[in-house]
mmCIF file of C-alpha atoms in Angstrom:
data_model
loop_
_atom_site.group_PDB
_atom_site.id
_atom_site.type_symbol
_atom_site.label_atom_id
_atom_site.label_comp_id
_atom_site.label_asym_id
_atom_site.label_seq_id
_atom_site.Cartn_x
_atom_site.Cartn_y
_atom_site.Cartn_z
ATOM 1 C CA UNK A 1 93.957 96.358 146.094
ATOM 2 C CA UNK A 2 96.687 98.146 144.128
ATOM 3 C CA UNK A 3 99.031 96.253 141.823
ATOM 4 C CA UNK A 4 102.457 97.624 140.869
ATOM 5 C CA UNK A 5 102.459 98.079 137.085
ATOM 6 C CA UNK A 6 106.219 97.435 136.892
ATOM 7 C CA UNK A 7 106.150 94.023 138.606
ATOM 8 C CA UNK A 8 102.762 92.859 137.310
ATOM 9 C CA UNK A 9 102.711 89.738 135.103
ATOM 10 C CA UNK A 10 100.435 91.419 132.575
ATOM 11 C CA UNK A 11 97.366 89.695 131.156
ATOM 12 C CA UNK A 12 96.786 91.818 128.070
ATOM 13 C CA UNK A 13 93.274 92.197 126.621
ATOM 14 C CA UNK A 14 92.061 94.304 123.706
ATOM 15 C CA UNK A 15 90.646 97.651 124.895
ATOM 16 C CA UNK A 16 89.710 99.481 121.688
ATOM 17 C CA UNK A 17 90.819 101.501 118.685
ATOM 18 C CA UNK A 18 91.199 105.241 118.091
ATOM 19 C CA UNK A 19 91.279 106.713 114.601
ATOM 20 C CA UNK A 20 93.754 109.487 113.780
ATOM 21 C CA UNK A 21 92.194 112.149 111.542
ATOM 22 C CA UNK A 22 93.495 115.175 109.648
ATOM 23 C CA UNK A 23 90.952 117.414 107.945
ATOM 24 C CA UNK A 24 88.202 114.814 108.365
ATOM 25 C CA UNK A 25 90.324 112.070 106.715
ATOM 26 C CA UNK A 26 91.502 109.040 108.653
ATOM 27 C CA UNK A 27 95.275 108.725 108.285
ATOM 28 C CA UNK A 28 95.778 105.865 110.726
ATOM 29 C CA UNK A 29 94.625 104.289 113.934
ATOM 30 C CA UNK A 30 95.942 103.228 117.312
ATOM 31 C CA UNK A 31 95.018 99.900 118.883
ATOM 32 C CA UNK A 32 94.779 100.100 122.664
ATOM 33 C CA UNK A 33 95.411 97.117 124.917
ATOM 34 C CA UNK A 34 95.020 96.951 128.710
ATOM 35 C CA UNK A 35 96.260 94.649 131.439
ATOM 36 C CA UNK A 36 93.319 92.926 133.136
ATOM 37 C CA UNK A 37 95.233 92.913 136.443
ATOM 38 C CA UNK A 38 96.883 96.327 136.891
ATOM 39 C CA UNK A 39 94.915 98.294 134.223
ATOM 40 C CA UNK A 40 98.100 99.654 132.557
ATOM 41 C CA UNK A 41 97.420 100.640 128.938
ATOM 42 C CA UNK A 42 99.543 99.794 125.906
ATOM 43 C CA UNK A 43 99.195 101.216 122.390
ATOM 44 C CA UNK A 44 100.158 100.043 118.928
ATOM 45 C CA UNK A 45 100.148 102.487 116.038
ATOM 46 C CA UNK A 46 98.720 101.459 112.671
ATOM 47 C CA UNK A 47 99.695 103.882 109.911
ATOM 48 C CA UNK A 48 97.917 104.374 106.629
ATOM 49 C CA UNK A 49 100.350 106.819 105.020
ATOM 50 C CA UNK A 50 99.177 105.985 101.520
ATOM 51 C CA UNK A 51 96.001 107.961 102.277
ATOM 52 C CA UNK A 52 97.783 111.215 103.144
ATOM 53 C CA UNK A 53 97.726 114.008 100.568
ATOM 54 C CA UNK A 54 99.459 117.054 102.038
#
């Protein structure tokens, strides 16, 4: 059964985190959330700019 992602009444659950790296240093991360019904993914960026030395 397919659910339309635009009309779905999303039930958001935590899906995971992805680290953002530059030259082997983590500069931030992205939290990923997913709807339990339609499987659409949502992301929230977490920045750690104080760690960047460019």
